[in-house]
Amino acid sequence: MELSLYGVDVWSAALLFARIAGVIMLLPGFSEPAIPARVRLGFALVLAICLAPTLADRVPDAATSAWGMAFQVSSEALIGILIGGAARFLMTALATAGQIVGLEIGLAFAQTADPTMTQSGQLTSVFLSMLGLALMFATGLHHMFLQGVVGSYDLISLGAPPPVGDAADLALTTAATSFRVGFQIAMPVVAAGLIFRVGLGVLSRLIPQIQVFFIIMPLQILGGLVVFALGLSTGMLIWLDSMQSYALWVR
């Protein structure tokens, strides 16, 4: 069955758009709530039309029934959601690190507006999320993700059923990697906080008349921010490396 409109193969564009839209709607940097959904879908449609001539020979024939065609399009959309969702999982490492850092330095209840989520969020989590997005675009990582969209057709061919077993393994791996990276980013603050609290415990035993844990709160915040700043560059490099590894795997 050949479906064309103004010289464009509609069936090829529809299959490509289903997967690309699923990826773009979840891909970090492109799927932020501050970007309207119509803009994201329009970008996915333009990208699908541009890729249609290149991947036309890989497009399977359309099913003979409407239900069959709907199943093919839905399968491609699920594959796109799988690929984009794994990248979004890795993005949550920054939120995890921010939550841990905020609890350690005493800023757990400090809230500020989060432009990426159009709502308020914890101060350190919002800072790390904004820094991660800035670094992703500054290092050209978003180009690697777009190349990964094209490379995903070599990883999972057009028309193939969604790999359910591999999807479960990918979800577990990315979730574990996200938590590990988030903890690695916050590890300097956690270690310094442990040493600091041990010292406070010894001091409170030596001078029980002084409420050490209340008097020392400003020093805890200041020292925590200093340690956080010193380990920030290394932590963000670890996060960028995890994102780059996933982009290279998809590409």
XYZ file of N, CA and C in Angstrom:
753
model
N 0.842 -1.190 0.000
C 0.000 0.000 0.000
C 0.880 1.243 0.000
N 0.637 2.161 -0.932
C 1.427 3.370 -1.047
C 0.573 4.572 -0.693
N 0.977 5.301 0.322
C 0.259 6.480 0.773
C 1.188 7.675 0.618
N 0.800 8.642 -0.201
C 1.646 9.811 -0.431
C 0.781 11.053 -0.487
N 1.374 12.175 -0.106
C 0.682 13.459 -0.129
C 1.703 14.528 -0.476
N 1.490 15.193 -1.626
C 2.411 16.232 -2.102
C 3.842 15.702 -2.209
N 3.979 14.469 -2.649
C 5.281 13.872 -2.846
C 5.913 13.301 -1.602
N 5.238 13.374 -0.454
C 5.770 12.850 0.806
C 5.103 11.513 1.100
N 5.914 10.500 1.382
C 5.389 9.194 1.747
C 4.795 9.287 3.148
N 3.471 9.321 3.230
C 2.793 9.537 4.505
C 3.057 8.389 5.468
N 3.073 7.158 4.957
C 3.271 6.006 5.843
C 4.664 6.022 6.466
N 5.676 6.319 5.667
C 7.032 6.394 6.201
C 7.150 7.517 7.226
N 6.586 8.669 6.892
C 6.647 9.797 7.819
C 5.899 9.507 9.109
N 4.772 8.785 9.013
C 3.993 8.477 10.209
C 4.746 7.531 11.134
N 5.363 6.492 10.561
C 6.136 5.561 11.395
C 7.328 6.255 12.042
N 8.032 7.061 11.246
C 9.179 7.773 11.801
C 8.744 8.796 12.851
N 7.644 9.480 12.584
C 7.158 10.486 13.534
C 6.747 9.857 14.860
N 6.182 8.658 14.829
C 5.742 8.009 16.063
C 6.916 7.772 17.002
N 8.021 7.252 16.474
C 9.182 7.001 17.338
C 9.871 8.302 17.736
N 10.077 9.191 16.770
C 10.790 10.436 17.063
C 10.010 11.292 18.050
N 8.689 11.330 17.907
C 7.884 12.114 18.846
C 7.977 11.544 20.255
N 7.981 10.204 20.372
C 8.136 9.595 21.687
C 9.457 9.948 22.340
N 10.515 10.020 21.519
C 11.832 10.374 22.059
C 11.872 11.850 22.445
N 11.428 12.735 21.548
C 11.530 14.174 21.774
C 10.677 14.600 22.971
N 9.538 13.954 23.184
C 8.675 14.345 24.293
C 9.275 14.010 25.649
N 10.322 13.179 25.697
C 10.946 12.798 26.961
C 12.429 13.114 27.020
N 13.035 13.511 25.920
C 14.470 13.713 25.868
C 14.867 14.960 26.651
N 15.857 14.865 27.550
C 16.283 16.047 28.312
C 16.745 17.169 27.394
N 16.340 18.377 27.751
C 16.684 19.538 26.950
C 15.640 19.878 25.912
N 14.937 18.885 25.396
C 13.896 19.111 24.399
C 12.496 18.931 24.987
N 12.388 18.217 26.092
C 11.082 17.871 26.647
C 10.738 18.649 27.906
N 11.434 19.770 28.148
C 11.148 20.540 29.355
C 9.756 21.153 29.253
N 9.016 21.201 30.371
C 7.648 21.768 30.325
C 7.596 23.214 29.865
N 8.725 23.941 29.981
C 8.732 25.327 29.506
C 8.582 25.410 27.988
N 8.905 24.341 27.278
C 8.746 24.296 25.817
C 7.350 23.773 25.503
N 6.524 24.522 24.780
C 5.165 24.052 24.485
C 5.167 22.716 23.744
N 4.145 21.918 24.028
C 4.053 20.594 23.407
C 3.945 20.704 21.891
N 3.295 21.727 21.386
C 3.160 21.884 19.933
C 4.513 22.129 19.279
N 5.364 22.874 19.964
C 6.705 23.126 19.421
C 7.493 21.826 19.364
N 7.407 21.014 20.422
C 8.135 19.740 20.444
C 7.623 18.796 19.358
N 6.306 18.711 19.227
C 5.739 17.831 18.206
C 6.042 18.353 16.798
N 6.032 19.676 16.632
C 6.384 20.237 15.331
C 7.825 19.940 14.958
N 8.726 20.039 15.940
C 10.124 19.704 15.687
C 10.273 18.228 15.329
N 9.530 17.360 16.032
C 9.576 15.929 15.724
C 9.045 15.645 14.324
N 7.989 16.352 13.912
C 7.429 16.149 12.576
C 8.415 16.584 11.503
N 9.061 17.734 11.695
C 10.056 18.210 10.722
C 11.218 17.225 10.631
N 11.659 16.723 11.785
C 12.765 15.758 11.787
C 12.359 14.465 11.083
N 11.119 14.031 11.276
C 10.643 12.811 10.619
C 10.580 12.993 9.109
N 10.136 14.150 8.646
C 10.059 14.414 7.206
C 11.461 14.467 6.602
N 12.408 15.029 7.337
C 13.782 15.099 6.838
C 14.430 13.721 6.754
N 14.073 12.825 7.683
C 14.674 11.495 7.707
C 13.952 10.502 6.805
N 12.746 10.835 6.382
C 11.957 9.890 5.592
C 12.669 9.434 4.312
N 13.279 10.317 3.502
C 13.957 9.820 2.291
C 15.147 8.911 2.601
N 15.857 9.183 3.704
C 17.040 8.390 4.044
C 16.668 6.989 4.518
N 15.588 6.894 5.277
C 15.189 5.615 5.866
C 14.019 4.972 5.134
N 13.712 5.455 3.936
C 12.541 4.936 3.213
C 12.678 3.452 2.897
N 13.908 2.992 2.623
C 14.085 1.590 2.257
C 13.930 0.653 3.454
N 13.941 1.184 4.680
C 13.780 0.352 5.872
C 12.339 0.279 6.358
N 11.480 1.089 5.767
C 10.099 1.142 6.241
C 9.359 -0.119 5.812
N 8.741 -0.837 6.753
C 7.980 -2.039 6.373
C 6.674 -1.661 5.678
N 6.128 -2.601 4.972
C 4.854 -2.360 4.309
C 3.756 -2.155 5.335
N 2.816 -1.310 4.965
C 1.687 -1.062 5.866
C 0.791 -2.289 5.936
N 0.212 -2.499 7.106
C -0.700 -3.625 7.281
C -1.948 -3.412 6.431
N -2.621 -4.485 6.170
C -3.807 -4.409 5.306
C -5.025 -3.884 6.040
N -4.981 -3.855 7.368
C -6.129 -3.385 8.149
C -5.738 -2.152 8.959
N -6.764 -1.398 9.367
C -6.504 -0.202 10.176
C -5.926 -0.573 11.534
N -6.407 -1.690 12.108
C -5.886 -2.125 13.407
C -4.411 -2.516 13.311
N -4.063 -3.155 12.218
C -2.666 -3.526 12.030
C -1.764 -2.321 11.881
N -2.219 -1.319 11.133
C -1.433 -0.098 10.983
C -1.314 0.635 12.322
N -2.411 0.661 13.098
C -2.362 1.302 14.416
C -1.385 0.592 15.342
N -1.326 -0.735 15.238
C -0.374 -1.488 16.071
C 1.066 -1.165 15.694
N 1.333 -1.037 14.392
C 2.689 -0.697 13.958
C 3.111 0.678 14.459
N 2.205 1.653 14.344
C 2.518 3.011 14.811
C 2.683 3.033 16.327
N 1.821 2.295 17.050
C 1.913 2.262 18.511
C 3.212 1.620 18.970
N 3.649 0.596 18.259
C 4.914 -0.048 18.615
C 6.081 0.917 18.469
N 6.079 1.693 17.386
C 7.145 2.676 17.207
C 7.099 3.751 18.291
N 5.884 4.161 18.675
C 5.767 5.166 19.736
C 6.292 4.626 21.063
N 6.008 3.357 21.366
C 6.505 2.752 22.605
C 8.032 2.664 22.612
N 8.608 2.344 21.461
C 10.069 2.295 21.367
C 10.662 3.683 21.608
N 10.038 4.710 21.044
C 10.511 6.068 21.275
C 10.408 6.482 22.731
N 9.309 6.095 23.392
C 9.145 6.401 24.815
C 10.195 5.676 25.638
N 10.530 4.463 25.245
C 11.569 3.703 25.942
C 12.922 4.412 25.855
N 13.289 4.852 24.659
C 14.588 5.496 24.468
C 14.644 6.844 25.189
N 13.602 7.655 25.028
C 13.589 8.952 25.692
C 13.434 8.846 27.196
N 12.651 7.853 27.658
C 12.459 7.692 29.092
C 13.725 7.287 29.811
N 14.574 6.479 29.170
C 15.843 6.092 29.786
C 16.742 7.313 29.977
N 16.763 8.210 28.984
C 17.550 9.433 29.126
C 16.981 10.323 30.227
N 15.658 10.359 30.351
C 15.032 11.150 31.415
C 15.348 10.581 32.785
N 15.458 9.242 32.882
C 15.865 8.598 34.132
C 17.231 9.114 34.578
N 18.163 9.212 33.631
C 19.503 9.686 33.964
C 19.489 11.145 34.400
N 18.536 11.905 33.894
C 18.429 13.309 34.282
C 18.019 13.451 35.740
N 17.284 12.480 36.278
C 16.839 12.567 37.673
C 17.987 12.399 38.661
N 19.180 12.007 38.174
C 20.338 11.917 39.074
C 20.638 13.270 39.693
N 20.409 14.346 38.951
C 20.673 15.685 39.482
C 19.688 16.039 40.583
N 18.427 15.647 40.409
C 17.446 15.899 41.465
C 17.765 15.099 42.715
N 18.207 13.846 42.525
C 18.599 13.022 43.675
C 19.767 13.649 44.427
N 20.777 14.089 43.684
C 21.931 14.733 44.318
C 21.514 16.004 45.045
N 20.643 16.786 44.441
C 20.192 18.022 45.075
C 19.437 17.774 46.365
N 18.604 16.730 46.375
C 17.867 16.400 47.599
C 18.817 15.989 48.716
N 19.816 15.176 48.382
C 20.771 14.716 49.399
C 21.584 15.889 49.931
N 22.061 16.749 49.030
C 22.860 17.903 49.450
C 22.026 18.843 50.320
N 20.784 19.084 49.922
C 19.928 19.959 50.706
C 19.688 19.449 52.111
N 19.496 18.145 52.248
C 19.318 17.563 53.574
C 20.589 17.667 54.411
N 21.740 17.506 53.787
C 23.002 17.509 54.526
C 23.373 18.897 55.029
N 23.142 19.925 54.224
C 23.595 21.256 54.625
C 22.491 22.070 55.290
N 21.310 21.501 55.438
C 20.248 22.196 56.151
C 19.373 23.085 55.302
N 19.341 22.860 53.988
C 18.507 23.662 53.089
C 17.396 22.829 52.460
N 16.955 21.815 53.178
C 15.954 20.908 52.609
C 14.619 21.605 52.362
N 14.303 22.628 53.163
C 13.015 23.310 53.027
C 13.122 24.620 52.248
N 14.299 24.917 51.724
C 14.470 26.122 50.905
C 13.930 25.848 49.501
N 12.906 26.569 49.095
C 12.247 26.364 47.814
C 12.459 27.571 46.917
N 12.509 27.324 45.620
C 12.609 28.382 44.628
C 11.907 27.943 43.352
N 11.632 28.871 42.473
C 10.947 28.541 41.217
C 11.860 27.724 40.320
N 11.306 26.667 39.750
C 12.050 25.794 38.838
C 11.566 26.048 37.416
N 12.350 26.746 36.590
C 11.896 27.040 35.219
C 11.694 25.785 34.376
N 12.416 24.720 34.670
C 12.308 23.514 33.863
C 11.037 22.729 34.159
N 10.467 22.910 35.356
C 9.280 22.152 35.747
C 8.052 23.036 35.945
N 8.196 24.357 35.734
C 7.121 25.341 35.916
C 6.462 25.209 37.286
N 7.248 24.914 38.296
C 6.768 24.838 39.667
C 7.967 25.025 40.594
N 7.679 25.104 41.901
C 8.770 25.303 42.844
C 9.484 23.987 43.121
N 10.754 24.092 43.492
C 11.553 22.919 43.809
C 12.612 23.281 44.831
N 13.266 22.256 45.347
C 14.316 22.503 46.326
C 15.458 23.293 45.697
N 16.053 24.154 46.472
C 17.040 25.097 45.945
C 18.193 24.396 45.229
N 18.808 23.427 45.895
C 19.963 22.758 45.297
C 19.560 21.884 44.101
N 18.388 21.295 44.162
C 17.926 20.476 43.034
C 17.688 21.326 41.798
N 17.073 22.491 41.987
C 16.836 23.395 40.856
C 18.160 23.871 40.271
N 19.115 24.197 41.142
C 20.425 24.652 40.670
C 21.107 23.578 39.834
N 21.106 22.340 40.318
C 21.772 21.270 39.579
C 21.044 20.972 38.270
N 19.732 21.039 38.267
C 18.984 20.782 37.030
C 19.293 21.837 35.974
N 19.308 23.102 36.377
C 19.630 24.163 35.432
C 21.074 24.053 34.946
N 21.982 23.719 35.871
C 23.387 23.563 35.480
C 23.555 22.388 34.519
N 22.842 21.295 34.768
C 22.931 20.139 33.885
C 22.448 20.450 32.480
N 21.324 21.174 32.359
C 20.822 21.546 31.038
C 21.796 22.476 30.316
N 22.358 23.435 31.058
C 23.318 24.360 30.442
C 24.551 23.610 29.948
N 25.060 22.687 30.750
C 26.242 21.926 30.343
C 25.931 21.000 29.174
N 24.715 20.459 29.129
C 24.355 19.554 28.043
C 24.387 20.278 26.700
N 23.863 21.505 26.675
C 23.873 22.272 25.425
C 25.255 22.853 25.152
N 25.985 23.227 26.195
C 27.313 23.816 25.999
C 28.310 22.800 25.457
N 28.171 21.539 25.854
C 29.101 20.501 25.409
C 28.663 19.811 24.123
N 27.512 20.199 23.576
C 27.037 19.565 22.347
C 26.426 18.199 22.560
N 26.059 17.884 23.791
C 25.477 16.574 24.067
C 24.116 16.411 23.410
N 23.406 17.521 23.202
C 22.090 17.432 22.557
C 22.234 16.973 21.104
N 23.363 17.300 20.453
C 23.594 16.809 19.096
C 23.765 15.286 19.090
N 24.447 14.779 20.105
C 24.639 13.331 20.204
C 23.310 12.620 20.412
N 22.411 13.238 21.164
C 21.090 12.631 21.368
C 20.281 12.629 20.077
N 20.391 13.705 19.303
C 19.689 13.732 18.018
C 20.272 12.688 17.068
N 21.584 12.521 17.094
C 22.193 11.451 16.300
C 21.737 10.084 16.810
N 21.526 9.998 18.126
C 21.033 8.746 18.691
C 19.627 8.413 18.229
N 18.829 9.442 17.950
C 17.492 9.189 17.403
C 17.596 8.469 16.070
N 18.535 8.920 15.233
C 18.745 8.257 13.938
C 19.366 6.877 14.143
N 20.349 6.791 15.054
C 21.004 5.517 15.291
C 20.114 4.479 15.927
N 19.007 4.907 16.537
C 18.108 3.932 17.157
C 17.474 3.004 16.130
N 17.451 3.434 14.867
C 16.874 2.580 13.831
C 17.830 1.460 13.450
N 19.109 1.603 13.777
C 20.040 0.483 13.642
C 19.948 -0.434 14.859
N 19.664 0.160 16.013
C 19.541 -0.619 17.243
C 18.259 -1.439 17.245
N 17.151 -0.804 16.896
C 15.838 -1.463 16.809
C 15.257 -1.094 15.458
N 15.127 -2.046 14.587
C 14.707 -1.760 13.225
C 13.249 -1.312 13.179
N 12.927 -0.593 12.119
C 11.556 -0.138 11.917
C 10.614 -1.343 11.761
N 9.483 -1.259 12.443
C 8.501 -2.330 12.355
C 8.723 -3.461 13.336
N 9.850 -3.458 14.055
C 10.112 -4.511 15.033
C 9.222 -4.305 16.258
N 8.780 -5.386 16.896
C 7.957 -5.238 18.114
C 8.790 -4.655 19.243
N 8.172 -3.975 20.194
C 8.925 -3.409 21.326
C 9.637 -4.498 22.114
N 10.926 -4.344 22.390
C 11.671 -5.365 23.150
C 11.336 -5.268 24.641
N 10.351 -6.016 25.073
C 9.843 -5.900 26.444
C 10.916 -6.295 27.455
N 11.577 -7.435 27.216
C 12.605 -7.886 28.151
C 13.770 -6.927 28.236
N 14.243 -6.474 27.084
C 15.353 -5.510 27.074
C 14.929 -4.178 27.679
N 13.656 -3.806 27.506
C 13.171 -2.558 28.091
C 13.215 -2.609 29.612
N 12.838 -3.756 30.180
C 12.897 -3.899 31.639
C 14.329 -3.825 32.144
N 15.250 -4.485 31.433
C 16.664 -4.416 31.828
C 17.192 -2.987 31.716
N 16.806 -2.294 30.649
C 17.262 -0.913 30.466
C 16.723 -0.004 31.560
N 15.453 -0.194 31.945
C 14.867 0.627 33.004
C 15.585 0.397 34.329
N 15.866 -0.854 34.654
C 16.575 -1.149 35.910
C 17.993 -0.590 35.887
N 18.662 -0.742 34.750
C 20.045 -0.249 34.650
C 20.110 1.265 34.765
N 19.232 1.961 34.052
C 19.261 3.421 34.091
C 18.834 3.949 35.459
N 17.865 3.293 36.111
C 17.454 3.727 37.448
C 18.600 3.560 38.446
N 19.296 2.416 38.370
C 20.431 2.191 39.268
C 21.561 3.174 38.976
N 21.831 3.423 37.687
C 22.874 4.372 37.321
C 22.521 5.780 37.778
N 21.244 6.152 37.660
C 20.820 7.479 38.079
C 21.044 7.688 39.573
N 20.661 6.699 40.384
C 20.854 6.840 41.823
C 22.340 6.842 42.176
N 23.120 6.000 41.501
C 24.550 5.942 41.789
C 25.237 7.266 41.453
N 24.930 7.819 40.295
C 25.548 9.079 39.891
C 25.113 10.211 40.822
N 23.823 10.221 41.182
C 23.351 11.243 42.101
C 24.058 11.181 43.441
N 24.281 9.982 43.943
C 24.986 9.835 45.216
C 26.457 10.221 45.079
N 27.060 9.925 43.917
C 28.455 10.311 43.700
C 28.611 11.833 43.677
N 27.634 12.536 43.096
C 27.698 13.996 43.077
C 27.621 14.553 44.497
N 26.776 13.954 45.318
C 26.585 14.449 46.685
C 27.558 13.846 47.681
N 28.407 12.907 47.263
C 29.272 12.195 48.195
C 30.214 13.101 48.990
N 30.866 14.127 48.391
C 31.732 14.991 49.209
C 30.991 15.664 50.359
N 29.765 16.104 50.095
C 28.983 16.755 51.143
C 28.572 15.747 52.208
N 28.226 14.527 51.790
C 27.840 13.491 52.755
C 29.012 13.134 53.655
N 30.199 12.958 53.061
C 31.377 12.609 53.860
C 31.753 13.734 54.807
N 31.751 14.977 54.306
C 32.078 16.108 55.172
C 31.044 16.276 56.276
N 29.778 16.046 55.959
C 28.734 16.151 56.968
C 28.869 15.101 58.050
N 29.287 13.891 57.680
C 29.486 12.842 58.680
C 30.609 13.213 59.648
N 31.729 13.681 59.084
C 32.846 14.095 59.937
C 32.440 15.281 60.821
N 31.700 16.209 60.250
C 31.263 17.396 60.988
C 30.360 17.008 62.156
N 29.442 16.095 61.939
C 28.522 15.701 63.009
C 29.218 14.893 64.094
N 30.191 14.098 63.701
C 30.976 13.392 64.723
C 31.705 14.385 65.615
N 32.290 15.425 65.005
C 32.958 16.455 65.788
C 31.996 17.197 66.693
N 30.789 17.463 66.189
C 29.784 18.130 67.022
C 29.364 17.251 68.195
N 29.267 15.962 67.960
C 28.903 15.056 69.048
C 29.950 15.047 70.151
N 31.222 15.033 69.738
C 32.299 15.081 70.734
C 32.269 16.406 71.478
N 32.048 17.515 70.742
C 32.016 18.832 71.377
C 30.843 18.957 72.347
N 29.690 18.400 71.986
C 28.538 18.473 72.883
C 28.747 17.670 74.160
N 29.537 16.618 74.086
C 29.856 15.846 75.287
C 30.863 16.596 76.172
N 31.759 17.348 75.530
C 32.743 18.104 76.306
C 32.119 19.331 76.957
N 31.172 19.972 76.261
C 30.515 21.177 76.788
C 28.997 20.959 76.719
N 28.435 20.202 77.632
C 27.000 19.885 77.551
C 26.094 21.091 77.780
N 26.606 22.177 78.351
C 25.763 23.340 78.621
C 25.396 24.114 77.356
N 26.163 23.944 76.299
C 25.935 24.693 75.061
C 25.118 23.841 74.083
N 24.097 24.457 73.495
C 23.314 23.789 72.457
C 24.085 23.849 71.129
N 25.021 22.917 70.998
C 25.962 22.974 69.881
C 25.259 22.894 68.538
N 24.279 22.029 68.403
C 23.670 21.781 67.099
C 22.868 22.975 66.602
N 22.452 23.856 67.485
C 21.732 25.055 67.063
C 22.700 26.204 66.798
N 23.723 26.325 67.636
C 24.683 27.414 67.463
C 25.497 27.239 66.191
N 25.797 26.000 65.836
C 26.698 25.714 64.735
C 25.996 25.680 63.377
N 24.669 25.913 63.323
C 23.915 25.804 62.070
C 24.455 26.708 60.959
N 24.770 27.991 61.206
C 25.334 28.810 60.102
C 26.634 28.242 59.545
N 27.485 27.727 60.442
C 28.735 27.126 59.963
C 28.472 25.872 59.151
N 27.441 25.117 59.512
C 27.090 23.916 58.744
C 26.671 24.281 57.326
N 25.848 25.320 57.194
C 25.395 25.734 55.862
C 26.566 26.265 55.035
N 27.375 27.133 55.638
C 28.503 27.706 54.914
C 29.515 26.642 54.518
N 29.881 25.779 55.465
C 30.835 24.721 55.149
C 30.293 23.745 54.124
N 28.996 23.434 54.218
C 28.402 22.530 53.239
C 28.418 23.107 51.840
N 28.132 24.401 51.719
C 28.162 25.034 50.397
C 29.572 25.077 49.830
N 30.559 25.297 50.695
C 31.955 25.315 50.230
C 32.365 23.939 49.712
N 32.056 22.890 50.485
C 32.403 21.527 50.056
C 31.638 21.163 48.779
N 30.384 21.569 48.707
C 29.572 21.303 47.518
C 30.178 21.975 46.292
N 30.639 23.218 46.447
C 31.248 23.939 45.326
C 32.562 23.294 44.895
N 33.340 22.818 45.856
C 34.626 22.199 45.520
C 34.454 20.890 44.750
N 33.429 20.131 45.068
C 33.227 18.848 44.391
C 32.262 18.900 43.233
N 31.750 20.120 42.910
C 30.713 20.222 41.884
C 31.232 19.868 40.496
N 32.420 20.351 40.143
C 32.931 20.111 38.790
C 33.121 18.618 38.530
N 33.689 17.914 39.500
C 33.891 16.473 39.336
C 32.562 15.741 39.240
N 31.619 16.126 40.081
C 30.311 15.476 40.050
C 29.584 15.680 38.736
N 29.644 16.893 38.186
C 28.969 17.147 36.917
C 29.661 16.429 35.764
N 30.975 16.271 35.847
C 31.670 15.487 34.820
C 31.232 14.028 34.861
N 31.024 13.495 36.048
C 30.530 12.118 36.176
C 29.149 12.002 35.555
N 28.291 12.991 35.800
C 26.948 12.958 35.222
C 26.990 13.076 33.698
N 27.813 13.998 33.190
C 27.932 14.138 31.744
C 28.463 12.865 31.100
N 29.367 12.180 31.776
C 29.908 10.933 31.242
C 28.822 9.871 31.145
N 27.935 9.803 32.150
C 26.846 8.824 32.088
C 25.879 9.148 30.959
N 25.580 10.434 30.761
C 24.694 10.824 29.665
C 25.344 10.543 28.316
N 26.643 10.829 28.197
C 27.347 10.580 26.943
C 27.420 9.091 26.638
N 27.623 8.272 27.658
C 27.683 6.826 27.442
C 26.361 6.305 26.897
N 25.259 6.812 27.427
C 23.945 6.373 26.919
C 23.723 6.862 25.496
N 24.107 8.123 25.200
C 23.936 8.645 23.846
C 24.772 7.862 22.841
N 25.984 7.488 23.228
C 26.826 6.692 22.338
C 26.256 5.298 22.143
N 25.675 4.725 23.184
C 25.080 3.388 23.059
C 23.903 3.397 22.097
N 23.084 4.435 22.183
C 21.937 4.533 21.264
C 22.408 4.823 19.855
N 23.436 5.703 19.745
C 23.902 6.102 18.410
C 24.622 4.966 17.708
